[in-house]
Amino acid sequence: MERTIAGKTIAVNEEGYMTDFSQWDEKVGEALAAEANLTLTPRHWEVLKYLQTEHKNQVALSIRRVGKSGVVDIKEFYALFPNAPLKTATKVAGIPKPASCI
Amino acid sequence: MNENKGAIKKMMIILSKGTIENVYAAFVLANGARMEGIESEIFFTFFGLEAVHKKKLDSLRVATVGNPAMHIPTMIGGLPGMEALATTMMKKEMEKIDMPDVPEFLEILTASGVRMWACKLAFDMFHYKEEDLYEGVEKIITVGDFYKRSEGEGVHMLFI
């Protein structure tokens, strides 16, 4: 599937997650955040960059791992990305939805 | 079930057992709900209270007797040390799949906004003291209080 985000044609899956990270840029991230009713602050960006790095290193993401990252604790993660933080943050970051139960 | 296309808004989980596999089931379900943006609460009752008893929560065990899925014959499952052995093995497997231990899991639940309650009846029956309880437990409440908290659309209740 394809859709237009921030004026660019972007490949996404049926849940709206980007399927080609090379198409992601900060404008796209901001547009995706706005769709999730989020305004990105420098703290959000730190978390998003961390998630992208982990994804690049092929680390399986989970709430537990994010909490242990030293970048953000679980409580703040929920505060920054209310309602389903891992799902929302990965979507905004342009990386796949983690298949994690923890 | 028809309101909001049956969307789940809140999971009310009642944990009545203190065996580690049941405690994990409750914790994973409560945490999994929060990860999906669903509210969740746990009501600890009867043996489930051990999961929030400070001195007991780190030594919960798997049941080796009366559990056919363990594939350990009942007579052998009852031998001294079997529960401890099976529990150690299970904990090793859990660490491999990134499963936190009970104390860490409780911290994760608290940080994730899972609200936890202790059952007054069981609390009194087992002669617990308030200082025995893990700090994340907000209050000791009655069954009636728990039902009251469960009012509203899209609330589901689960007994473990």
mmCIF file of N, CA and C in Angstrom, chain B residues 18-26 61-64 67 70 90 94 160:
data_model
loop_
_atom_site.group_PDB
_atom_site.id
_atom_site.type_symbol
_atom_site.label_atom_id
_atom_site.label_comp_id
_atom_site.label_asym_id
_atom_site.label_seq_id
_atom_site.Cartn_x
_atom_site.Cartn_y
_atom_site.Cartn_z
ATOM 1 N N GLY B 18 -1.311 -18.572 43.487
ATOM 2 C CA GLY B 18 0.040 -18.096 43.782
ATOM 3 C C GLY B 18 1.127 -18.905 43.099
ATOM 4 N N THR B 19 0.728 -19.804 42.186
ATOM 5 C CA THR B 19 1.745 -20.538 41.426
ATOM 6 C C THR B 19 2.287 -19.613 40.344
ATOM 7 N N ILE B 20 3.572 -19.770 40.072
ATOM 8 C CA ILE B 20 4.233 -18.759 39.246
ATOM 9 C C ILE B 20 3.639 -18.655 37.840
ATOM 10 N N GLU B 21 3.195 -19.792 37.281
ATOM 11 C CA GLU B 21 2.656 -19.718 35.917
ATOM 12 C C GLU B 21 1.358 -18.905 35.873
ATOM 13 N N ASN B 22 0.565 -18.991 36.933
ATOM 14 C CA ASN B 22 -0.672 -18.206 36.973
ATOM 15 C C ASN B 22 -0.388 -16.728 37.224
ATOM 16 N N VAL B 23 0.607 -16.465 38.058
ATOM 17 C CA VAL B 23 0.988 -15.079 38.337
ATOM 18 C C VAL B 23 1.494 -14.423 37.042
ATOM 19 N N TYR B 24 2.339 -15.147 36.322
ATOM 20 C CA TYR B 24 2.834 -14.622 35.051
ATOM 21 C C TYR B 24 1.692 -14.380 34.061
ATOM 22 N N ALA B 25 0.744 -15.314 34.023
ATOM 23 C CA ALA B 25 -0.385 -15.138 33.096
ATOM 24 C C ALA B 25 -1.094 -13.818 33.390
ATOM 25 N N ALA B 26 -1.357 -13.565 34.668
ATOM 26 C CA ALA B 26 -2.044 -12.319 35.046
ATOM 27 C C ALA B 26 -1.195 -11.097 34.692
ATOM 28 N N ARG B 61 6.518 -20.523 43.129
ATOM 29 C CA ARG B 61 6.951 -21.731 42.420
ATOM 30 C C ARG B 61 5.918 -22.244 41.448
ATOM 31 N N VAL B 62 6.402 -23.046 40.535
ATOM 32 C CA VAL B 62 5.525 -23.716 39.583
ATOM 33 C C VAL B 62 4.965 -24.973 40.275
ATOM 34 N N ALA B 63 3.721 -25.340 39.935
ATOM 35 C CA ALA B 63 3.126 -26.537 40.537
ATOM 36 C C ALA B 63 3.539 -27.773 39.759
ATOM 37 N N THR B 64 4.163 -28.732 40.434
ATOM 38 C CA THR B 64 4.595 -29.946 39.723
ATOM 39 C C THR B 64 3.649 -31.117 39.948
ATOM 40 N N ASN B 67 -0.584 -31.195 37.617
ATOM 41 C CA ASN B 67 -0.434 -30.351 36.435
ATOM 42 C C ASN B 67 0.036 -31.230 35.277
ATOM 43 N N MET B 70 2.841 -30.494 32.764
ATOM 44 C CA MET B 70 4.254 -30.500 33.152
ATOM 45 C C MET B 70 4.949 -31.764 32.668
ATOM 46 N N MET B 90 12.272 -23.345 34.730
ATOM 47 C CA MET B 90 11.306 -22.464 34.083
ATOM 48 C C MET B 90 11.827 -21.021 34.062
ATOM 49 N N MET B 94 12.498 -18.501 30.921
ATOM 50 C CA MET B 94 11.822 -17.204 30.862
ATOM 51 C C MET B 94 12.807 -16.073 30.610
ATOM 52 N N ILE B 160 -8.296 -15.607 37.156
ATOM 53 C CA ILE B 160 -7.180 -16.542 37.006
ATOM 54 C C ILE B 160 -6.937 -17.217 38.338
#
